[in-house]
Amino acid sequence: MANEFNMSEKAQEIYKQIEEFCEKEVKQQAMEADAKEGDILDIIEKASKLGFNALDVPKEFGGIGLSKMDSVALLEKMSWYDAGFGITISANGLASGPVVIGGNDEQKKKMYDIILNGGIGAFCLTERNAGCDASAGESRAVRDGDDYIINGKKCFITNGPIASYYVVFAMTAPEKGAGKGYTAFLIDKKVDEVEGMSIGLVEDKMGIRNSQVSEVLFDNVRVPASMRIGEEGQGFKLAMMTLDIARITCGITAVGICQRALDEAVEYAKNRVQFGTALANNEVIQFKIADMQMHTAAARELCKHATELYMKHLPFSSEAAMAKCVAGDAAAYVTSEAVQIFGGYGFMHNYPVEKLMRDSKIFQIFEGSNEIQRLVIGRNALR
Ligand code: CAA
């Protein structure tokens, strides 16, 4: 095992467990689930029993408290096996982010207890008219005594149908605009345990089909004021700060896809004989492999760099955006080249690179499209 992330001993142990688990439970099953309708809930439950959903729960809350670098390294490995699996697990980090950054100890304990019991979360920000323009959300939260009443429709919510807790963003003061009008709430329950909360459309997607994505609907949902995360009006900043971190994990998931595509292409090129020699003996294929490896390595290094800055409490917003953007573009490029090397076979469902190419596309779109990442980087550079 190449320890490119300088993983701790504990993380190296877990890396081996992940490899063993994924070889047995994910590799083949993910291909089969992708062809049907992408339900890998039983795999997620088994993975959660082994604690793969709880890698960075801090020790003071009963977790093993791995460093961010460790959990990023492990996420690349999970995503190598299946990006839908990786995203399901990493969306837990996205959902927990606002509580980690702005929540109080009671909220953290409630959330970490759920995670340590195998639960995963959902981050409910996006709406039909508020995707890239996250500030355009129309969901409302109105104070009513000791509660807030939430109404609204969230869409494209990763883990929507399977989450055990939800972090929801809604306007408490629309007249102040998103920057000061959004507030975040923790709902520490499954959807069917909350009156007025339901799952709408479950999306049928091009790629990462093993990640469950749906609408989450709020119809007069009562949330105790004690579950408000931070102060009223802090929601947008909590969302943005969380997305900064999530862009690193999104990037490393894309790196997992790149590495898998590269490994599959190398193996194929060594074994496929055309014109009396292995594909690998042709310079044109060697150059393709070299380019694929360069893009993969560069994307990984950017993810590591952003993680290092984050761990040192230094500004990392631009670097996280770079990591996500470069890794998303790399995944689209590397998987397309892998399909090219596989030729006609690469186009067929029963070879893995076709799925990798479909899986890769969303990494240029979600958690802020790559145009948004460029906007973040450009704005910061010109500030
Ligand atoms: N950290 C802290 N604060 C930040 C911030 C950051 N990274 N980015 C912005 N802010 C603050 C600003 O300082 C500003 O504060 P003040 O009002 O006090 O000055 C406030 O937030 C508003 O900032 P902007 O004026 O820059 O906001 P904007 O409307 O121009 O939007 C944006 C900026 C970068 C385009 C933002 O809307 C954005 O990131 N969009 C993409 C949204 C996104 O990633 N969505 C993905 C959702 S998750 C998902 O897809 C997956 C899933 O499973 C749900």
Coordinates of C-alpha atoms and ligand atoms in Angstrom, one line a residue:
M1 CA 0.0 0.0 0.0
A2 CA 1.4 3.4 -1.0
N3 CA 1.0 5.7 2.0
E4 CA 0.9 8.9 0.0
F5 CA -1.1 10.7 2.7
N6 CA 1.3 9.7 5.5
M7 CA -1.6 8.0 7.3
S8 CA -1.5 7.3 11.0
E9 CA -1.1 3.7 12.1
K10 CA -4.8 3.5 13.0
A11 CA -5.8 4.8 9.6
Q12 CA -3.5 2.2 7.9
E13 CA -5.3 -0.5 9.9
I14 CA -8.7 0.8 8.8
Y15 CA -7.4 1.1 5.2
K16 CA -6.8 -2.6 5.2
Q17 CA -10.3 -3.2 6.6
I18 CA -11.8 -1.0 3.9
E19 CA -9.9 -2.9 1.2
E20 CA -11.1 -6.3 2.6
F21 CA -14.7 -5.1 3.1
C22 CA -14.9 -3.4 -0.3
E23 CA -13.4 -6.4 -2.2
K24 CA -16.1 -8.6 -0.6
E25 CA -19.1 -6.4 -0.3
V26 CA -18.7 -3.4 -2.8
K27 CA -16.7 -4.1 -5.9
Q28 CA -19.1 -6.5 -7.7
Q29 CA -22.3 -5.5 -5.9
A30 CA -21.8 -1.8 -6.9
M31 CA -21.7 -2.8 -10.6
E32 CA -24.9 -4.8 -10.2
A33 CA -26.7 -2.2 -8.1
D34 CA -25.8 0.5 -10.7
A35 CA -27.5 -1.5 -13.4
K36 CA -30.7 -1.8 -11.4
E37 CA -31.6 1.2 -9.4
G38 CA -28.7 1.9 -7.2
D39 CA -29.9 0.7 -3.7
I40 CA -26.8 -0.2 -1.7
L41 CA -28.4 0.5 1.7
D42 CA -27.5 -2.9 3.1
I43 CA -23.8 -2.3 2.1
I44 CA -23.9 1.1 3.8
E45 CA -25.4 -0.5 7.0
K46 CA -22.6 -3.1 7.0
A47 CA -20.0 -0.4 6.4
S48 CA -21.5 1.8 9.2
K49 CA -21.3 -1.2 11.6
L50 CA -17.6 -1.2 11.0
G51 CA -17.5 2.5 11.7
F52 CA -16.6 3.7 8.2
N53 CA -19.2 6.4 8.5
A54 CA -17.7 7.8 11.7
L55 CA -14.0 8.1 10.9
D56 CA -13.6 11.7 12.1
V57 CA -15.9 11.7 15.1
P58 CA -13.7 13.3 17.8
K59 CA -12.5 11.2 20.7
E60 CA -14.3 13.5 23.3
F61 CA -17.6 12.4 21.6
G62 CA -16.7 8.7 21.7
G63 CA -15.2 8.4 18.2
I64 CA -11.7 7.4 17.0
G65 CA -10.9 11.0 16.0
L66 CA -8.9 10.4 12.9
S67 CA -7.3 13.5 11.4
K68 CA -8.9 15.0 8.3
M69 CA -5.9 13.8 6.2
D70 CA -6.5 10.2 7.4
S71 CA -10.2 10.4 6.6
V72 CA -9.5 12.0 3.2
A73 CA -7.1 9.1 2.4
L74 CA -9.6 6.5 3.4
L75 CA -12.4 8.2 1.4
E76 CA -10.2 7.9 -1.8
K77 CA -10.0 4.2 -1.2
M78 CA -13.8 3.7 -0.7
S79 CA -14.4 5.8 -3.8
W80 CA -12.0 3.7 -5.8
Y81 CA -14.4 0.8 -5.3
D82 CA -17.6 2.9 -6.0
A83 CA -18.1 6.6 -6.1
G84 CA -21.7 6.3 -5.1
F85 CA -20.6 4.4 -1.9
G86 CA -17.9 7.1 -1.3
I87 CA -20.4 10.0 -1.7
T88 CA -22.9 8.3 0.6
I89 CA -20.3 8.2 3.3
S90 CA -18.8 11.6 2.6
A91 CA -22.2 13.4 2.5
N92 CA -22.2 12.6 6.2
G93 CA -19.3 15.0 6.5
L94 CA -21.2 17.5 4.5
A95 CA -24.3 17.1 6.7
S96 CA -22.4 17.2 10.0
G97 CA -20.3 20.3 8.9
P98 CA -22.7 23.1 10.2
V99 CA -23.0 21.3 13.6
V100 CA -19.3 20.8 13.9
I101 CA -18.6 24.5 13.0
G102 CA -21.5 26.3 14.7
G103 CA -23.3 23.8 16.9
N104 CA -23.3 23.6 20.7
D105 CA -22.2 20.5 22.7
E106 CA -25.7 19.2 23.1
Q107 CA -26.3 19.3 19.4
K108 CA -22.9 17.7 18.7
K109 CA -23.6 14.9 21.1
K110 CA -27.0 14.2 19.6
M111 CA -25.5 14.1 16.1
Y112 CA -22.4 12.1 16.9
D113 CA -24.5 9.6 18.9
I114 CA -26.5 9.0 15.7
I115 CA -23.4 8.6 13.6
L116 CA -21.7 6.3 16.1
N117 CA -24.9 4.2 16.0
G118 CA -24.5 3.8 12.2
G119 CA -26.5 6.8 11.0
I120 CA -25.6 9.1 8.1
G121 CA -26.9 12.6 7.5
A122 CA -28.3 14.8 4.7
F123 CA -27.4 18.4 4.0
C124 CA -30.6 20.2 2.9
L125 CA -29.6 23.4 1.1
T126 CA -30.4 23.1 -2.6
E127 CA -33.9 24.0 -4.0
R128 CA -35.2 24.0 -7.5
N129 CA -34.3 27.7 -7.9
A130 CA -31.3 27.7 -5.6
G131 CA -28.6 25.5 -6.9
C132 CA -25.4 27.4 -7.8
D133 CA -27.2 30.5 -6.5
A134 CA -27.5 29.1 -3.0
S135 CA -28.8 32.4 -1.7
A136 CA -32.1 32.2 -3.7
G137 CA -33.7 29.6 -1.3
E138 CA -37.4 30.1 -0.6
S139 CA -37.8 27.7 2.4
R140 CA -39.0 29.6 5.5
A141 CA -38.6 29.0 9.2
V142 CA -40.9 31.0 11.5
R143 CA -40.5 31.2 15.2
D144 CA -43.5 29.9 17.2
G145 CA -42.8 29.9 21.0
D146 CA -40.1 27.5 21.8
D147 CA -40.2 26.1 18.2
Y148 CA -39.6 27.0 14.6
I149 CA -42.0 25.9 11.9
I150 CA -40.3 25.0 8.7
N151 CA -41.9 25.0 5.2
G152 CA -40.2 24.4 1.9
K153 CA -39.0 21.9 -0.7
K154 CA -35.4 20.8 -0.9
C155 CA -34.1 18.9 -4.0
F156 CA -31.1 16.9 -5.1
I157 CA -30.4 16.0 -1.5
T158 CA -27.8 13.3 -1.1
N159 CA -28.9 10.6 1.4
G160 CA -32.4 12.2 1.5
P161 CA -34.3 8.9 1.7
I162 CA -31.8 7.1 4.0
A163 CA -30.5 9.7 6.5
S164 CA -30.9 9.5 10.2
Y165 CA -30.4 13.2 10.7
Y166 CA -30.9 16.3 8.6
V167 CA -29.3 19.7 8.6
V168 CA -31.8 22.2 7.0
F169 CA -31.3 25.7 5.8
A170 CA -34.4 28.0 5.8
M171 CA -34.9 31.8 5.7
T172 CA -35.9 33.3 9.1
A173 CA -35.5 36.9 7.8
P174 CA -36.0 37.0 4.0
E175 CA -35.9 40.8 4.0
K176 CA -32.2 40.7 5.1
G177 CA -31.1 38.6 2.1
A178 CA -29.4 35.2 2.3
G179 CA -26.2 36.5 3.9
K180 CA -28.0 37.4 7.1
G181 CA -31.5 35.9 6.6
Y182 CA -30.7 32.1 6.4
T183 CA -30.7 30.0 9.5
A184 CA -29.6 26.3 10.0
F185 CA -31.4 23.7 12.0
L186 CA -30.6 20.1 13.1
I187 CA -33.3 17.6 12.8
D188 CA -32.0 14.6 14.8
K189 CA -34.5 12.0 13.5
K190 CA -35.3 9.9 10.4
V191 CA -37.8 11.4 8.0
D192 CA -40.7 9.1 9.0
E193 CA -40.2 10.1 12.6
V194 CA -41.0 13.8 11.9
E195 CA -44.5 15.0 11.4
G196 CA -44.8 17.0 8.2
M197 CA -41.5 15.8 6.7
S198 CA -41.5 13.5 3.7
I199 CA -39.4 12.4 0.7
G200 CA -40.6 13.5 -2.7
L201 CA -39.0 12.5 -6.0
V202 CA -36.1 10.1 -5.8
E203 CA -33.9 10.9 -8.7
D204 CA -32.9 8.5 -11.5
K205 CA -29.4 9.5 -12.3
M206 CA -26.8 9.1 -15.1
G207 CA -24.0 8.3 -12.6
I208 CA -23.2 7.6 -9.0
R209 CA -26.4 5.7 -9.1
N210 CA -25.6 4.0 -5.8
S211 CA -25.9 7.3 -4.0
Q212 CA -29.6 8.0 -3.1
V213 CA -30.6 11.5 -4.0
S214 CA -34.1 12.9 -3.5
E215 CA -36.4 15.8 -2.7
V216 CA -37.0 16.4 1.0
L217 CA -40.2 18.2 1.8
F218 CA -41.2 20.2 4.8
D219 CA -44.8 20.9 5.5
N220 CA -45.2 22.8 8.8
V221 CA -42.4 20.9 10.4
R222 CA -41.9 21.8 14.1
V223 CA -38.3 22.0 15.2
P224 CA -37.3 23.0 18.8
A225 CA -35.4 26.3 19.0
S226 CA -32.7 24.3 20.9
M227 CA -32.0 22.7 17.5
R228 CA -31.2 25.9 15.8
I229 CA -27.5 25.8 14.8
G230 CA -25.8 29.0 15.9
E231 CA -27.7 32.3 15.8
E232 CA -30.5 33.3 13.5
G233 CA -29.0 34.7 10.2
Q234 CA -25.8 32.6 10.4
G235 CA -27.0 29.9 8.1
F236 CA -25.5 31.0 4.8
K237 CA -22.0 31.4 6.3
L238 CA -22.3 28.0 8.0
A239 CA -23.3 26.5 4.6
M240 CA -20.4 28.2 2.8
M241 CA -17.9 27.2 5.4
T242 CA -19.1 23.6 5.3
L243 CA -19.0 23.6 1.5
D244 CA -15.4 24.7 1.7
I245 CA -14.5 21.5 3.6
A246 CA -16.9 19.3 1.6
R247 CA -15.2 20.4 -1.7
I248 CA -12.0 18.7 -0.5
T249 CA -13.9 15.4 0.1
C250 CA -15.8 15.8 -3.1
G251 CA -12.4 16.3 -4.9
I252 CA -10.9 13.2 -3.3
T253 CA -13.8 11.1 -4.3
A254 CA -13.2 12.2 -7.9
V255 CA -9.5 11.2 -7.4
G256 CA -10.7 7.7 -6.4
I257 CA -12.6 7.5 -9.7
C258 CA -9.4 8.7 -11.6
Q259 CA -7.2 6.1 -9.9
R260 CA -9.7 3.3 -10.6
A261 CA -9.9 4.3 -14.3
L262 CA -6.1 4.5 -14.5
D263 CA -5.7 1.1 -12.8
E264 CA -8.3 -0.5 -15.1
A265 CA -6.7 1.0 -18.2
V266 CA -3.2 -0.1 -17.3
E267 CA -4.3 -3.6 -16.7
Y268 CA -6.3 -3.7 -19.9
A269 CA -3.4 -2.2 -21.9
K270 CA -1.0 -4.8 -20.7
N271 CA -3.3 -7.7 -21.6
R272 CA -5.1 -6.6 -24.7
V273 CA -3.3 -7.8 -27.9
Q274 CA -3.9 -6.0 -31.2
F275 CA -1.7 -6.1 -34.3
G276 CA 0.3 -8.9 -32.6
T277 CA 1.4 -6.9 -29.5
A278 CA -0.1 -5.7 -26.2
L279 CA -1.7 -2.2 -26.4
A280 CA 0.8 -1.2 -23.7
N281 CA 3.7 -1.4 -26.2
N282 CA 2.3 1.4 -28.3
E283 CA 3.6 4.8 -27.6
V284 CA 0.2 6.4 -28.2
I285 CA -1.2 4.3 -25.3
Q286 CA 1.8 5.0 -23.1
F287 CA 1.3 8.8 -23.5
K288 CA -2.4 8.4 -22.7
I289 CA -1.5 6.5 -19.5
A290 CA 1.1 9.1 -18.6
D291 CA -1.4 12.0 -19.0
M292 CA -4.0 10.1 -17.0
Q293 CA -1.5 9.6 -14.2
M294 CA -0.4 13.2 -14.2
H295 CA -4.0 14.5 -13.9
T296 CA -4.7 12.0 -11.1
A297 CA -1.6 12.9 -9.2
A298 CA -2.1 16.6 -9.6
A299 CA -5.7 16.4 -8.4
R300 CA -4.6 14.3 -5.4
E301 CA -1.9 16.8 -4.4
L302 CA -4.3 19.7 -4.5
C303 CA -6.7 17.8 -2.2
K304 CA -3.8 17.1 0.2
H305 CA -2.7 20.7 0.1
A306 CA -6.2 22.0 0.9
T307 CA -6.5 19.4 3.7
E308 CA -3.1 20.5 5.2
L309 CA -4.2 24.2 5.2
Y310 CA -7.5 23.2 6.8
M311 CA -5.7 21.2 9.5
K312 CA -3.4 24.1 10.2
H313 CA -6.4 26.5 10.5
L314 CA -5.1 28.6 7.6
P315 CA -7.4 30.0 4.9
F316 CA -8.2 27.2 2.4
S317 CA -11.4 28.3 0.6
S318 CA -9.6 28.9 -2.8
E319 CA -7.5 25.7 -2.4
A320 CA -10.5 23.6 -1.7
A321 CA -12.3 25.0 -4.8
M322 CA -9.1 24.3 -6.8
A323 CA -9.0 20.7 -5.5
K324 CA -12.6 20.1 -6.3
C325 CA -12.4 21.8 -9.8
V326 CA -9.2 20.1 -10.9
A327 CA -10.3 16.7 -9.5
G328 CA -13.7 16.9 -11.2
D329 CA -12.2 17.9 -14.5
A330 CA -9.5 15.2 -14.1
A331 CA -12.1 12.5 -13.5
A332 CA -14.1 13.5 -16.6
Y333 CA -10.8 13.4 -18.7
V334 CA -9.2 10.3 -17.2
T335 CA -12.4 8.2 -17.4
S336 CA -13.0 9.2 -21.0
E337 CA -9.4 8.2 -21.9
A338 CA -9.9 4.9 -20.1
V339 CA -13.0 4.2 -22.2
Q340 CA -10.9 5.1 -25.3
I341 CA -8.2 2.6 -24.3
F342 CA -10.8 -0.1 -23.8
G343 CA -12.2 0.7 -27.3
G344 CA -15.6 -0.9 -28.0
Y345 CA -15.5 -2.9 -24.8
G346 CA -15.2 0.4 -22.9
F347 CA -18.6 1.4 -24.2
M348 CA -20.3 -1.7 -22.8
H349 CA -22.1 -1.9 -19.5
N350 CA -20.3 -5.1 -18.3
Y351 CA -16.9 -3.4 -18.3
P352 CA -16.2 -1.1 -15.4
V353 CA -14.9 2.0 -17.3
E354 CA -18.3 2.8 -18.8
K355 CA -19.7 3.2 -15.2
L356 CA -16.6 5.3 -14.2
M357 CA -17.2 7.7 -17.0
R358 CA -20.9 8.2 -16.0
D359 CA -19.9 8.5 -12.4
S360 CA -17.4 11.2 -13.1
K361 CA -19.7 13.8 -14.7
I362 CA -21.4 14.9 -11.6
F363 CA -18.1 16.0 -10.1
Q364 CA -18.0 18.9 -12.5
I365 CA -21.5 19.9 -11.3
F366 CA -22.4 19.3 -7.7
E367 CA -21.2 20.8 -4.5
G368 CA -20.8 24.0 -6.5
S369 CA -20.3 23.6 -10.3
N370 CA -16.8 24.0 -11.6
E371 CA -17.8 27.4 -12.9
I372 CA -18.7 28.3 -9.3
Q373 CA -15.3 27.0 -8.1
R374 CA -13.6 29.3 -10.6
L375 CA -15.7 32.2 -9.4
V376 CA -14.7 31.5 -5.8
I377 CA -11.0 31.2 -6.8
G378 CA -11.2 34.3 -9.0
R379 CA -13.0 36.5 -6.5
N380 CA -10.5 35.5 -3.7
A381 CA -7.5 36.2 -5.9
L382 CA -8.8 39.6 -6.9
R383 CA -10.0 40.7 -3.4
Ligands
CAA1 N1 -16.9 31.2 4.2 C1 -17.5 32.1 5.0 N2 -18.4 33.1 4.6 C2 -18.6 33.1 3.3 C3 -18.0 32.2 2.3 C4 -17.1 31.3 2.8 N3 -16.5 30.4 2.0 N4 -18.5 32.5 1.1 C5 -19.3 33.6 1.2 N5 -19.4 33.9 2.6 C6 -20.2 35.0 3.2 C7 -19.7 36.4 2.5 O1 -18.6 36.9 3.2 C8 -21.0 37.2 2.7 O2 -21.0 37.7 4.0 P1 -21.5 39.2 4.3 O3 -23.0 39.2 3.9 O4 -21.4 39.3 5.8 O5 -20.6 40.1 3.6 C9 -22.1 36.2 2.5 O6 -21.6 34.9 2.8 C10 -22.6 36.2 1.1 O7 -21.5 36.0 0.2 P2 -21.5 36.3 -1.3 O8 -22.0 37.7 -1.5 O9 -20.2 35.9 -1.9 O10 -22.7 35.3 -1.8 P3 -23.2 35.0 -3.3 O11 -24.6 34.9 -3.3 O12 -22.5 35.8 -4.3 O13 -22.7 33.4 -3.5 C11 -21.3 31.6 -4.1 C12 -21.5 33.0 -3.4 C13 -19.9 31.2 -3.9 C14 -21.7 31.6 -5.6 C15 -22.2 30.6 -3.3 O14 -23.6 30.9 -3.6 C16 -21.9 29.2 -3.7 O15 -21.0 28.6 -3.1 N6 -22.7 28.5 -4.6 C17 -22.7 27.1 -4.8 C18 -23.6 26.4 -3.9 C19 -23.2 25.0 -3.7 O16 -22.1 24.6 -3.6 N7 -24.3 24.2 -3.6 C20 -24.1 22.8 -3.4 C21 -25.0 22.2 -2.4 S1 -24.5 20.7 -1.8 C22 -24.7 19.5 -3.0 O17 -24.8 19.8 -4.1 C23 -24.6 18.1 -2.6 C24 -25.7 17.5 -1.9 O18 -25.7 16.4 -1.6 C25 -26.7 18.3 -1.3

